[in-house]
Coordinates of C-alpha atoms and ligand atoms in Angstrom, one line a residue:
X1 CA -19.4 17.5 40.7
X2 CA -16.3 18.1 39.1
X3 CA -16.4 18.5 34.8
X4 CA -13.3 18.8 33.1
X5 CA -13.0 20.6 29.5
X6 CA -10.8 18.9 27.0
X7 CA -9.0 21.3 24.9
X8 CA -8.7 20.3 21.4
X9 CA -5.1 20.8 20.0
X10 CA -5.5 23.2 17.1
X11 CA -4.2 22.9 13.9
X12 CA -4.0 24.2 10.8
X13 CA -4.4 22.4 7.4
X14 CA -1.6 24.4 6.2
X15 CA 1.0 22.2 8.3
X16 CA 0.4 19.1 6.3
X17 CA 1.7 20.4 3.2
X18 CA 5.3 20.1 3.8
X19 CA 5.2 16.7 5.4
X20 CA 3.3 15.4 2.6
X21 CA 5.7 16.6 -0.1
X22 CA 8.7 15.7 1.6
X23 CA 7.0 12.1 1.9
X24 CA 6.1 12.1 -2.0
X25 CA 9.9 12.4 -2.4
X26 CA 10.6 10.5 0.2
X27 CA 8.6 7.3 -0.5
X28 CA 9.2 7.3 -4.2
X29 CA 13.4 7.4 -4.1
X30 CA 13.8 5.1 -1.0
X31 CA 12.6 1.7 -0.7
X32 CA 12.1 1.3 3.2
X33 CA 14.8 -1.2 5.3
X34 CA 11.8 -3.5 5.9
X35 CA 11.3 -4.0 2.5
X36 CA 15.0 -4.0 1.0
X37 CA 15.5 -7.1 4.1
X38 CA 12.8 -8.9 3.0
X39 CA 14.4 -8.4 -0.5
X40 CA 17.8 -9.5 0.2
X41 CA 16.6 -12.9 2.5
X42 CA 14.5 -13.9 -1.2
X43 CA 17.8 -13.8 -2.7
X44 CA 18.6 -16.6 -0.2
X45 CA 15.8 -18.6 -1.4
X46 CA 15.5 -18.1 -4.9
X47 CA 16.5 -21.3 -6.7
X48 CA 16.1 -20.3 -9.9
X49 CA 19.5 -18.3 -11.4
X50 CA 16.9 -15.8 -13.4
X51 CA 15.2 -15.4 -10.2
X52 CA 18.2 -14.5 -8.2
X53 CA 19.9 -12.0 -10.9
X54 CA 16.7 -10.4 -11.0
X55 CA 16.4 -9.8 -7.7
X56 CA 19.7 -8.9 -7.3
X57 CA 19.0 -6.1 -10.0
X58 CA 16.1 -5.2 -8.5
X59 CA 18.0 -4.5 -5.0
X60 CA 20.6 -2.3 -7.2
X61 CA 18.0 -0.2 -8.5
X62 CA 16.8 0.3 -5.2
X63 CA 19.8 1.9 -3.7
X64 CA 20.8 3.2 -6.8
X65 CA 17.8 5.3 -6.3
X66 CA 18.4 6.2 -2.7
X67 CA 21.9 7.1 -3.4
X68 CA 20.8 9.6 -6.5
X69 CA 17.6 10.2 -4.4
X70 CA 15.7 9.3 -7.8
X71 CA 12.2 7.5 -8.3
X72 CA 12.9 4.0 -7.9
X73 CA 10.3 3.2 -10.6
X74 CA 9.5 5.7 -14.0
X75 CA 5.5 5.2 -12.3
X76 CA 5.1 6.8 -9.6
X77 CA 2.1 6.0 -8.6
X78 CA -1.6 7.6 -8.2
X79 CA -0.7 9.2 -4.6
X80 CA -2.7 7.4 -1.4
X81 CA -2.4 9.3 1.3
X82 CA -3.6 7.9 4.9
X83 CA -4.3 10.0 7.8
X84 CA -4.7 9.0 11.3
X85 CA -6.4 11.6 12.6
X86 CA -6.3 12.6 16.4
X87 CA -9.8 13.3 17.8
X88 CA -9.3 15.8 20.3
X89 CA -7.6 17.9 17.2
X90 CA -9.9 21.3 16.0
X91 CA -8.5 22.2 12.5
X92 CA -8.3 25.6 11.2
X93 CA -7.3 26.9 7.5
X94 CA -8.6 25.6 4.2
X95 CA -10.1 22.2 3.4
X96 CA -8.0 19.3 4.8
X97 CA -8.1 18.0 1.3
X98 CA -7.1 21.2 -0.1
X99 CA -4.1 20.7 2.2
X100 CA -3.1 16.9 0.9
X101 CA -3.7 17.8 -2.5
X102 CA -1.2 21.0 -2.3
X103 CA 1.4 18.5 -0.7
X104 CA 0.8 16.0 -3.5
X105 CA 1.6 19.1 -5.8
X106 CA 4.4 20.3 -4.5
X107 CA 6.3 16.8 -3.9
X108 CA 5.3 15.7 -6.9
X109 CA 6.7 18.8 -8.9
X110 CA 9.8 19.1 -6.4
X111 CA 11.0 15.5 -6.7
X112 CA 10.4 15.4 -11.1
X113 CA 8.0 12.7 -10.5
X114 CA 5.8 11.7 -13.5
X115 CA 2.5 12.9 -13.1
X116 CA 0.0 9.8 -13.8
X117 CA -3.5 11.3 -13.2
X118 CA -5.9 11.9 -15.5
X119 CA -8.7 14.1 -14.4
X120 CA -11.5 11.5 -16.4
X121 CA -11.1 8.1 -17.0
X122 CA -12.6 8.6 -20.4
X123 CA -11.9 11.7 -21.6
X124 CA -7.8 11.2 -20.1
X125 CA -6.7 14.1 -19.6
X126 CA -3.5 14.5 -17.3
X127 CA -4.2 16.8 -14.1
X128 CA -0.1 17.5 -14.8
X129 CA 0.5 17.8 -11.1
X130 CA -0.4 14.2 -10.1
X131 CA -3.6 15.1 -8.0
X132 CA -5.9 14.5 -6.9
X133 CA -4.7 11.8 -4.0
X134 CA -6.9 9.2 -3.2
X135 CA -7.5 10.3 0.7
X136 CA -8.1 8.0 3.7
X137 CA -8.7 10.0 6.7
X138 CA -9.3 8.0 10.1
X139 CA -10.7 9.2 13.5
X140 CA -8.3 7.5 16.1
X141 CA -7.8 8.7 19.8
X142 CA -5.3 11.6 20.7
X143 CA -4.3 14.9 19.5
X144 CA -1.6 13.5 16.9
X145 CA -1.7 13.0 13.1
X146 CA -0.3 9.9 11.8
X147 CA 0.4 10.4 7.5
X148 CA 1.2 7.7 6.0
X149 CA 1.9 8.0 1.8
X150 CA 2.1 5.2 -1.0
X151 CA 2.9 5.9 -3.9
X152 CA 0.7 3.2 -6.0
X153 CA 1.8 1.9 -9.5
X154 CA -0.8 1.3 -12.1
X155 CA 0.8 -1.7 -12.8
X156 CA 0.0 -3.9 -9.7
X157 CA -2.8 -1.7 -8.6
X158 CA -4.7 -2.6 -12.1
X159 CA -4.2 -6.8 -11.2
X160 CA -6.2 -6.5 -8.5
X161 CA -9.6 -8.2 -7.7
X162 CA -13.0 -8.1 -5.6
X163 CA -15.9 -10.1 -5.2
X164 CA -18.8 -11.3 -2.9
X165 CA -18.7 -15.0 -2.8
X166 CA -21.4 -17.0 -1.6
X167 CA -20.8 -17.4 2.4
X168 CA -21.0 -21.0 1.9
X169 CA -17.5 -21.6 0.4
X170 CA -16.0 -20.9 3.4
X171 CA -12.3 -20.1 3.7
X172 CA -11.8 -22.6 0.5
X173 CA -13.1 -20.4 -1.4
X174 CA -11.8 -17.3 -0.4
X175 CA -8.1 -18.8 -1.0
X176 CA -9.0 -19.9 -4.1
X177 CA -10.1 -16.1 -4.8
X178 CA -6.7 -15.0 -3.9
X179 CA -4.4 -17.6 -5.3
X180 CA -6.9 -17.4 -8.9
X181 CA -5.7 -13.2 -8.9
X182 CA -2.4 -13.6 -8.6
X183 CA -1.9 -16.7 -11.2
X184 CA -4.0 -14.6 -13.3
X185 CA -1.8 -11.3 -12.8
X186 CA 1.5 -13.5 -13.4
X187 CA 4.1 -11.1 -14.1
X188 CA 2.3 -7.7 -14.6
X189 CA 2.7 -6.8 -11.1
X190 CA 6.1 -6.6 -11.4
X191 CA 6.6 -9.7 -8.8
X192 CA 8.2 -9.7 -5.7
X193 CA 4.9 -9.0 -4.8
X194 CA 2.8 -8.4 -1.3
X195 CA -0.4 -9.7 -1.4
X196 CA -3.2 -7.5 0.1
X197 CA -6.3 -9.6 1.4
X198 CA -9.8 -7.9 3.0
X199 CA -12.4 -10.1 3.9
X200 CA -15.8 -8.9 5.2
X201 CA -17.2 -5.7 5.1
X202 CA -18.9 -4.2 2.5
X203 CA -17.5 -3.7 -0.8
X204 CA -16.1 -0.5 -0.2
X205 CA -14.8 -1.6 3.0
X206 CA -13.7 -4.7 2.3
X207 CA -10.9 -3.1 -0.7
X208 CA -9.9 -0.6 1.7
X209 CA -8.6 -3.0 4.3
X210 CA -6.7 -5.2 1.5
X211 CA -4.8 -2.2 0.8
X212 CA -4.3 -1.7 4.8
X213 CA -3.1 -4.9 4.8
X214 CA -0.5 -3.8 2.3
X215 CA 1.0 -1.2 5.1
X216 CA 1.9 -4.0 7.7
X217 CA 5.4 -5.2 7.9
X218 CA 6.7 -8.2 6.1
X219 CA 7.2 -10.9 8.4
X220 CA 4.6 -9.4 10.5
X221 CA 1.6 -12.1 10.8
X222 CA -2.0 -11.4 11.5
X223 CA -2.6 -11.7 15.2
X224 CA -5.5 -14.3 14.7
X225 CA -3.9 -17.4 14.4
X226 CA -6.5 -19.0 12.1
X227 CA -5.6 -16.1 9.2
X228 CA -2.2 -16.0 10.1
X229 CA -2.2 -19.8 9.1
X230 CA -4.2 -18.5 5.9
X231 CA -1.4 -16.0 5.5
X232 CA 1.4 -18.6 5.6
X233 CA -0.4 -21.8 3.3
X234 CA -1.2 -18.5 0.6
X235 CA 2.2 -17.9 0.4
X236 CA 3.8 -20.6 0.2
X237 CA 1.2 -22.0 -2.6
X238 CA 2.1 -18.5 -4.3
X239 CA 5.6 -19.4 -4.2
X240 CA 5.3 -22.3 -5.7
X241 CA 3.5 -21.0 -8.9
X242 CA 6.4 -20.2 -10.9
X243 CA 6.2 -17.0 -11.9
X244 CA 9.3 -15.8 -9.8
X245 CA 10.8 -12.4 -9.9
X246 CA 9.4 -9.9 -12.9
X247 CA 7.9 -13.2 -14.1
X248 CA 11.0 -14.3 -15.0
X249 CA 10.2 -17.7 -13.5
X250 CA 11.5 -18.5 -10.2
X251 CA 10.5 -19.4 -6.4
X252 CA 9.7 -15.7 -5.2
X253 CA 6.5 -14.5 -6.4
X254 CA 5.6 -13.2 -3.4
X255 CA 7.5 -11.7 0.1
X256 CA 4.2 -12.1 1.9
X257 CA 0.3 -12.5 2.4
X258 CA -1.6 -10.2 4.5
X259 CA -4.9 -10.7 5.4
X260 CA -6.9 -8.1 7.3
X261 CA -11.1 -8.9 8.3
X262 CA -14.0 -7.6 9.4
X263 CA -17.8 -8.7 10.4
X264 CA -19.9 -8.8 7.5
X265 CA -23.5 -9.3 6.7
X266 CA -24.7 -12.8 6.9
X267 CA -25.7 -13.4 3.3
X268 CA -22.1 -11.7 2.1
X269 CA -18.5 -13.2 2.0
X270 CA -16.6 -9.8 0.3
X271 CA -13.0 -11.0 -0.7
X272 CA -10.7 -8.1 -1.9
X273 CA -6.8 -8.5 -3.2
X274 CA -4.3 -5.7 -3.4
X275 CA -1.4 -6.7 -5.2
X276 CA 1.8 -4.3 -4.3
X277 CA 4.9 -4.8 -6.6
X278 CA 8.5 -4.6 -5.8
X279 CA 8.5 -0.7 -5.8
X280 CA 6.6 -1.2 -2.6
X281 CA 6.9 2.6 -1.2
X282 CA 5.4 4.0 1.5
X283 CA 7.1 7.2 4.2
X284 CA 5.0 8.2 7.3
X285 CA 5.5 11.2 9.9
X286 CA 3.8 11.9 12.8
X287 CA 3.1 16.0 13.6
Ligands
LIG1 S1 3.9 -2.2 -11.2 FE1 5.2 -1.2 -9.7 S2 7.3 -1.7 -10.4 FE2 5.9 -2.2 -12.1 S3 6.0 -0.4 -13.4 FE3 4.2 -0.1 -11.9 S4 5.1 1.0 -10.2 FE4 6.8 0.2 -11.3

């Protein structure tokens, strides 16, 4: 019999600190072309004038903040950082952590980003260097590591919602969950939003994959067909709330709905929203 020995692709921590704070600076002064198209086509379909002006303004900020290379918005964010993590990597060096927090550091304190964390939520005191991240690290196959950063504003990230609804209201109910959170946020998410749905899971779970859902391109439906119908009768019953751009009033509320799931226990129906505002900034690399 023939064994074969896998060798793991080593790495140190050390090598994620530059990527992450090049990201940081990255993510926070460029909105990404997927997002700026999305933003230009609402212009197209905007009825209201407000709505339009706003959005036009909205797309001049944008680039005026790639062009300066500038934060697009004064918050920049408490610092997610995901990491798809190859398993057939062995890492060397000090805590992987360690490593994302030092990248957070230095991109925050590179790029004059405002630091936003406070080390206690009662006692609010600022960290003054932005950490620590909130940290996502997943085992996928491979030797590669996928980072993905977004920066999260306070603003949208404080308008979201959970709950476990009762398994009996059915997909009713979780739409009215969703459509209740956003009416309720109105304008303090800084509309054009993207909705952020989980369902299933546990609670933990369940808010993790609305802010997944945040990640996946506009336009880009889910690949079940009954939540990608979900995803297109949420949005268009978001759009025709009123809010409209910064709550100004106006057709675009929202650029999309995405709806991620997962099994669940039979006496739960978890429902999570993640609401992402029009400084919707996110920078990945792959080492
Ligand atoms: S919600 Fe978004 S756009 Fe509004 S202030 Fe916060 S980060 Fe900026």
């Amino acid at each position: 019999m023939i064994s074969y020995i896998i060798m793991p692709r080593i790495l140190d921590t050390s090598a994620v600190v530059p990527v992450i704070a090049e990201l940081v600076k990255k993510a926070c002064y460029e909105l990404d072309d997927n997002f700026m198209g999305a933003l230009r086509e609402a212009i197209k379909k905007e009825e209201s004038p407000y709505g339009r002006d706003t959005l036009q303004l909205l797309i001049d900020n944008a680039e005026y903040a790639k062009a300066e290379q500038i934060a697009c918005c004064h918050d920049t964010g408490t610092c997610v950082v995901i990491m798809e993590i190859g398993q057939e990597i062995s890492w060397t060096g000090e805590p992987l952590f360690d490593a994302v927090n030092a990248g957070v550091r230095r991109g925050y304190d590179e790029g004059y980003l405002r630091k936003s964390m406070v080390r206690d939520p009662l006692d609010r005191v600022n960290t003054g260097d932005n950490t620590p991240a909130v940290f996502h690290p997943e085992i996928v196959a491979g030797d590669k590591v996928h980072i993905t950063v977004m920066p999260k504003g306070g603003g949208s990230e404080n308008m979201g919602a959970f709950s476990t609804l009762v398994p009996a209201v059915g997909a009713e109910g979780v739409k009215d969950f969703v459509l209740k959170t956003v009416e309720d946020a109105g304008g303090k998410t800084c509309p054009p939003i993207i909705v952020g749905v989980g369902v299933g899971g546990t609670m933990d779970w369940c808010s993790w994959i609305a802010k997944k859902a945040l990640l996946r391109p506009i336009g880009e439906r889910s690949p079940n067909p009954f939540y990608a119908a979900m995803e297109e009768e949420l949005l268009e019953k978001i759009n025709n709330m009123g809010i409209g751009p910064l709550g100004m009033g106006g057709r675009i509320t929202a650029l999309d709905v995405h709806i991620e799931y997962y099994p669940c226990h039979i006496t739960a129906l978890p429902v999570a929203v993640n609401l992402q505002c029009h400084a919707s900034r996110r920078a990945e690399a792959v080492i």
